[in-house]
Short mmCIF file of C-alpha atoms and ligand atoms in Angstrom, two decimals:
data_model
loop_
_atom_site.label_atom_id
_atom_site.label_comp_id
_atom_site.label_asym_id
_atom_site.label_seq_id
_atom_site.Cartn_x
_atom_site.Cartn_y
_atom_site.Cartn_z
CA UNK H 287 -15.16 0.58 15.01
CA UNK H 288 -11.69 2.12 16.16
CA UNK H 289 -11.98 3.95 18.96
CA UNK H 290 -9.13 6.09 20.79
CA UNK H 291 -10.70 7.21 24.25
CA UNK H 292 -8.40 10.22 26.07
CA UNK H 293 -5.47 8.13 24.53
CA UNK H 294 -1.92 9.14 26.20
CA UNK H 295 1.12 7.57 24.78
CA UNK H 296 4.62 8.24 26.66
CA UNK H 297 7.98 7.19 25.74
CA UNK H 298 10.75 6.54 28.16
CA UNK H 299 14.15 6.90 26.77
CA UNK H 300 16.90 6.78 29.64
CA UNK H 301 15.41 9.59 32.08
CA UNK H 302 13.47 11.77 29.29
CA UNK H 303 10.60 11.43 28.88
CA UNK H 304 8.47 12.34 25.35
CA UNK H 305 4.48 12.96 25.25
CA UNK H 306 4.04 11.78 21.62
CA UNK H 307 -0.01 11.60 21.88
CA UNK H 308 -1.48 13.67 25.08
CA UNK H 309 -5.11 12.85 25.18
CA UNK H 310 -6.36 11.97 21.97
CA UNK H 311 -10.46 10.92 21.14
CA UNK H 312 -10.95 9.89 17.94
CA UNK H 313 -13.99 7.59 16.81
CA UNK H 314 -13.70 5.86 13.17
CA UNK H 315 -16.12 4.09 11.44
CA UNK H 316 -16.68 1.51 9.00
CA UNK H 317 -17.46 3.51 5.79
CA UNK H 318 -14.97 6.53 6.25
CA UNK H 319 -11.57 7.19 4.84
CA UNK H 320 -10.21 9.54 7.38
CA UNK H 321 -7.11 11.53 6.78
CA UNK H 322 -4.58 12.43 9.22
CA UNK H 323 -2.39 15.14 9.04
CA UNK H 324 0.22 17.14 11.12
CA UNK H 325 3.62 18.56 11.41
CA UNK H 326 7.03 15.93 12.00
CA UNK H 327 6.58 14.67 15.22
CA UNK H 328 3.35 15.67 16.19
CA UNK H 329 2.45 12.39 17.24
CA UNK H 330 0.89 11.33 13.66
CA UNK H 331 3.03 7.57 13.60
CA UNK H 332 1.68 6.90 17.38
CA UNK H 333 -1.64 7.42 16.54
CA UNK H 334 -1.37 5.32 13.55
CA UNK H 335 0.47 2.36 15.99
CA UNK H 336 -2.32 2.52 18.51
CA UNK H 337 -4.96 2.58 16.50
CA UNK H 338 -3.94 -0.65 14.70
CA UNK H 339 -2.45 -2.68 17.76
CA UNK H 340 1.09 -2.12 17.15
CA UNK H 341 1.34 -0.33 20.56
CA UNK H 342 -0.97 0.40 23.63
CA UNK H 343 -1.63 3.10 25.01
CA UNK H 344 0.17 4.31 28.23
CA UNK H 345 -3.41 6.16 29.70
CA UNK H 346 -6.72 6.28 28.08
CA UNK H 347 -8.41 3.24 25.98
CA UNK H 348 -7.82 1.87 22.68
CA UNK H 349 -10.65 -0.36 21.06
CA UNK H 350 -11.15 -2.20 18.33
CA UNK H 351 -14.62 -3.55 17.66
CA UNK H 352 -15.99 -2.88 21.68
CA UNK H 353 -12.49 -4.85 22.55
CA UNK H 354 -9.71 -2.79 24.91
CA UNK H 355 -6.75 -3.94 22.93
CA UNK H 356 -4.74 -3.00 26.83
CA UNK H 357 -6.87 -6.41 27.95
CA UNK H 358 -5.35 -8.57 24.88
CA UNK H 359 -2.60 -10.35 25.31
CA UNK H 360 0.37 -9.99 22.88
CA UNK H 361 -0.42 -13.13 20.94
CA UNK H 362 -3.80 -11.95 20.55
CA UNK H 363 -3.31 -8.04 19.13
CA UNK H 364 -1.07 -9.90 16.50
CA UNK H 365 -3.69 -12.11 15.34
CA UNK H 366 -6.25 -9.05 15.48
CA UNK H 367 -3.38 -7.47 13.07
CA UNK H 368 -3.05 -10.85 10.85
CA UNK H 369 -6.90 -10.99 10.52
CA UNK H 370 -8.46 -7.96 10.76
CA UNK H 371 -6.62 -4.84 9.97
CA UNK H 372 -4.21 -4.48 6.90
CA UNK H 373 -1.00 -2.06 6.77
CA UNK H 374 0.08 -0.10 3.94
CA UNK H 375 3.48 1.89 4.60
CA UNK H 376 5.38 3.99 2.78
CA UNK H 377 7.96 1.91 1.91
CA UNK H 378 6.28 -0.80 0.17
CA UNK H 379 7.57 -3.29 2.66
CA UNK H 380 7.85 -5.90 -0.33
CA UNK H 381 10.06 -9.03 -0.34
CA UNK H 382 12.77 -8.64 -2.92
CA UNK H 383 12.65 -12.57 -4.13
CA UNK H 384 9.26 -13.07 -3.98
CA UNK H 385 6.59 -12.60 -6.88
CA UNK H 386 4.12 -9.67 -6.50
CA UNK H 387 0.99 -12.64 -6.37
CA UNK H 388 3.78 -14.49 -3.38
CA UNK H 389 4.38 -11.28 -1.60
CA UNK H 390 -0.15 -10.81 -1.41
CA UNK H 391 -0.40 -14.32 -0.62
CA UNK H 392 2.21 -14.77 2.16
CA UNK H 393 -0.08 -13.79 5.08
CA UNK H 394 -2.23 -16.08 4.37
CA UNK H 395 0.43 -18.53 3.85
CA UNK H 396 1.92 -17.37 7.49
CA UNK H 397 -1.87 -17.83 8.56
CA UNK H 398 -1.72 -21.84 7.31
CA UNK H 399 -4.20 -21.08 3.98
CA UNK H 400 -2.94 -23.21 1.35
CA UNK H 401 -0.81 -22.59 -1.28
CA UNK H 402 -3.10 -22.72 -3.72
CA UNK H 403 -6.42 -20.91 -2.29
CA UNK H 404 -3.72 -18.67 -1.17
CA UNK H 405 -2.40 -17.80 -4.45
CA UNK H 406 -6.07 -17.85 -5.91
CA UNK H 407 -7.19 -14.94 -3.30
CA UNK H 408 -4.04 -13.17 -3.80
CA UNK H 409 -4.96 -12.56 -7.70
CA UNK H 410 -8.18 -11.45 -6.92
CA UNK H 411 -6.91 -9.11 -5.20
CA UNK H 412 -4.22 -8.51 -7.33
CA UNK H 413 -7.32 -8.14 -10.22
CA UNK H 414 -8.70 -5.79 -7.53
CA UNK H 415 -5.71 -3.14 -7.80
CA UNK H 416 -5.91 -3.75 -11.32
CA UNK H 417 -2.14 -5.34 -11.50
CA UNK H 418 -3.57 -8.94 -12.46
CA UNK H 419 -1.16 -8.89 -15.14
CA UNK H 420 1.78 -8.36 -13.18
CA UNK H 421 1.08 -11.20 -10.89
CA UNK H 422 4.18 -13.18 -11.48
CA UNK H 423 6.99 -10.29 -11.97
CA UNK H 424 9.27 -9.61 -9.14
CA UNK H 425 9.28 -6.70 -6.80
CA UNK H 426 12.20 -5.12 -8.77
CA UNK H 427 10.33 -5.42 -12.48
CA UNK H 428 7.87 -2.85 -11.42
CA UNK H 429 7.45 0.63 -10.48
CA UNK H 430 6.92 2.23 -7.24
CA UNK H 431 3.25 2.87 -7.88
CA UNK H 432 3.18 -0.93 -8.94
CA UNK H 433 4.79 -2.58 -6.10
CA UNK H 434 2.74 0.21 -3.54
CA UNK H 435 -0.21 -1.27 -5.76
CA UNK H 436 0.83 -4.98 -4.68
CA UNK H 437 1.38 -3.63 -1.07
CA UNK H 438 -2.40 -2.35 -1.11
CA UNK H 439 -3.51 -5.61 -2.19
CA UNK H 440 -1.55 -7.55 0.01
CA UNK H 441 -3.21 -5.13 2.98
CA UNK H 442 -6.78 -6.77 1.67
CA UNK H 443 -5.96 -10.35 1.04
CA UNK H 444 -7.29 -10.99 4.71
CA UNK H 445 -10.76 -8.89 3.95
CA UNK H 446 -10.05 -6.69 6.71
CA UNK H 447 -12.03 -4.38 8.84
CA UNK H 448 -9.26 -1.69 8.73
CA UNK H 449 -6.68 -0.51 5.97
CA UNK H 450 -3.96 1.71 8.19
CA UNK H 451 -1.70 3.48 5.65
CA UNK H 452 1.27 5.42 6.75
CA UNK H 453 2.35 7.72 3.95
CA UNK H 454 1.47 5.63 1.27
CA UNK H 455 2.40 7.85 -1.34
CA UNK H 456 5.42 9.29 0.44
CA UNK H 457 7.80 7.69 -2.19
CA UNK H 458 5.33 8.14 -5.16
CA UNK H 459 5.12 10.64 -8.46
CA UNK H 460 2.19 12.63 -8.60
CA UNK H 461 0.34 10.12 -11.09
CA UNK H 462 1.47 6.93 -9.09
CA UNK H 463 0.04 8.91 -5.73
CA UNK H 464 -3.25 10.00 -7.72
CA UNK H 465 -3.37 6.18 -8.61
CA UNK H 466 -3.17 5.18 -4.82
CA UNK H 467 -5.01 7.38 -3.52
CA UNK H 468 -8.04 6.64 -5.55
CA UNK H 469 -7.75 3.36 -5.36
CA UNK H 470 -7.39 4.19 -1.00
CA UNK H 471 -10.64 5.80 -1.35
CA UNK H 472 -12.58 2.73 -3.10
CA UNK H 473 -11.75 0.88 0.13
CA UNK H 474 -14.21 1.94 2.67
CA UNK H 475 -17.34 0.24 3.01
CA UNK H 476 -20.16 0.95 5.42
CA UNK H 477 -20.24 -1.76 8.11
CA UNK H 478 -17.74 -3.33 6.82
CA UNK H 479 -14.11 -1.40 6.36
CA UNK H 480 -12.64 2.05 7.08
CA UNK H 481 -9.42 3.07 5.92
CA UNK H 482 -6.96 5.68 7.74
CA UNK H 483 -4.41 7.38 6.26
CA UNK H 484 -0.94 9.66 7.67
CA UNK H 485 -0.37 12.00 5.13
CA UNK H 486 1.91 14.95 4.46
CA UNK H 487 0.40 15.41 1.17
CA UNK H 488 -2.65 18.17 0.98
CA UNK H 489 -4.19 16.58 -1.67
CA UNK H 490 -3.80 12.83 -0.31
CA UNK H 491 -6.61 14.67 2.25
CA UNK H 492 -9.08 15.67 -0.73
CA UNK H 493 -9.90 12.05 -0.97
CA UNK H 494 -10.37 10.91 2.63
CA UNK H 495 -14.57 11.64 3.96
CA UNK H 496 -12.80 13.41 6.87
CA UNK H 497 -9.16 15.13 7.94
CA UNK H 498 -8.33 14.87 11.21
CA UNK H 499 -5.56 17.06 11.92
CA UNK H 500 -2.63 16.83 15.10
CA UNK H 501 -0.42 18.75 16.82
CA UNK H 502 2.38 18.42 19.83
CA UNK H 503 -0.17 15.14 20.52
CA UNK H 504 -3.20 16.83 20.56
CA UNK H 505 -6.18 16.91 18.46
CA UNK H 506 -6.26 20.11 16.58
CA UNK H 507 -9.33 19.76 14.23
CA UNK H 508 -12.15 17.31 13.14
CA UNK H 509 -13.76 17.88 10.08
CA UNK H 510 -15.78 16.43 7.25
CA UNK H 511 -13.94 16.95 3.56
CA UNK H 512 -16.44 18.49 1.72
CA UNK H 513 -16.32 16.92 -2.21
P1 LIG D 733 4.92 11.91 13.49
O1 LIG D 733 4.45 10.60 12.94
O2 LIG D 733 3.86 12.95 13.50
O3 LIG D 733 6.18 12.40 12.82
P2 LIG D 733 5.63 10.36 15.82
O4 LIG D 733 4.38 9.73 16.30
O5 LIG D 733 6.55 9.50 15.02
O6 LIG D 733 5.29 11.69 15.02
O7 LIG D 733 6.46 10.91 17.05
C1 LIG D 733 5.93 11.79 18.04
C2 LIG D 733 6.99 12.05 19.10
O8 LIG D 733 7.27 10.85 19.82
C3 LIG D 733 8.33 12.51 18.53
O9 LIG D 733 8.87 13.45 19.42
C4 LIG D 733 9.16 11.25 18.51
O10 LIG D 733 10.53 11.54 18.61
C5 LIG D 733 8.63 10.50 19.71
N1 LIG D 733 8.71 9.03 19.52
C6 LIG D 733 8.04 8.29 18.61
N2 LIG D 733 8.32 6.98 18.74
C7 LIG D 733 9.20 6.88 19.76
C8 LIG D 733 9.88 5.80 20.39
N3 LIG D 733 9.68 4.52 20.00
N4 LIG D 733 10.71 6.07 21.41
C9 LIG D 733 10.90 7.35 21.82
N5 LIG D 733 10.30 8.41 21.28
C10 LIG D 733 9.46 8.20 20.26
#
């Protein structure tokens, strides 16, 4: 479904050049939950950006679904990002004076869904990350595994084909990143939806199907987690 063929991805800053991923195949399918782990720097982030459209790659291909994302335009990755793929990050990403039902809803409301089938999707999914009853509290009433909870949902309201998360439980307690991470590894569906993960934690990579780990940009290992 995501598909990173040879990928190369160079920076330029001034006359310096950085390598951050140096030839990087990786095939993901609908179905798996694949982990992906490495040291600072390694290249982890890039991989994460090209793989859900936030970047191209400078050589190789990038493809989502049979489509090069180097032949989309712009205004087209950013609706393939809207519609198809959801973002979790480590920072929650919330907005402060919105409700945690608002804050789910709002990219369908950027999308032109109304405010009401909006709102009704949003607590489903809401329902789904088992935070129904928080619905109308405000970003700063909850927790951090709470308003990471909202951020999950708010990564599905679309349905999407691909859940990217970015050290989800990089600002979590152990039970908040248990909670997560569980509730990460519900996500995947065969031919339907594949989550990915950056993680520094070990045992974020016991739930994944498969651990995928990088280093200085280049693939170091590609294995199944065995349960
Ligand atoms: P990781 O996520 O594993 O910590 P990154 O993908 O963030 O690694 O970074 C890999 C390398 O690319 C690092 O050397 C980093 O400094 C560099 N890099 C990442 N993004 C940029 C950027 N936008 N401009 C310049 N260099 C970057």
């Amino acid at each position: 479904m995501i598909e990173l063929l040879d990928a190369v991805k160079t920076y330029t800053q001034g006359r310096r050049t950085v390598s951050a991923v140096r030839g990087v195949t990786l095939r993901v399918a609908t179905g798996e939950f694949v982990t992906i782990m490495g040291p600072s720097g390694s290249g982890k982030s890039t991989l994460m950006h090209l793989m859900g459209a936030l970047d191209t790659p400078s050589g190789g291909r990038a493809v989502f679904h049979g489509q090069d994302l180097q032949t989309m335009s712009d205004r087209q990755r950013s609706l393939l990002r809207r519609d198809r793929i959801g973002f979790v990050f480590q920072a929650f990403n919330l907005l402060p004076t919105l409700t945690g039902a608002e804050n789910v809803a709002l990219p369908l409301l950027l999308a032109g869904t109304n405010r009401r089938q909006a709102l009704h999707r949003a607590s489903e999914c809401l329902e789904r990350v088992l935070l129904g009853h928080r619905a109308d509290h405000f970003p700063d009433e909850m927790s951090g595994g709470e308003m990471q909870r909202v951020a999950v949902a708010r990564a599905l309201v679309a349905d999407p084909e691909a859940v990217l998360c970015d050290e989800p439980t990089g600002n979590l307690d152990t039970a908040a990143s248990r909670e997560i991470l569980s509730l990460l590894s519900k996500l995947p569906e065969p031919g339907k939806r594949a989550v990915i993960m950056v993680t520094h934690d070990p045992n974020g990579a016991s739930y994944g199907t498969r651990l995928v780990r990088i280093r200085d940009g280049l693939l170091e290992s590609d294995e199944p987690v065995r349960k």
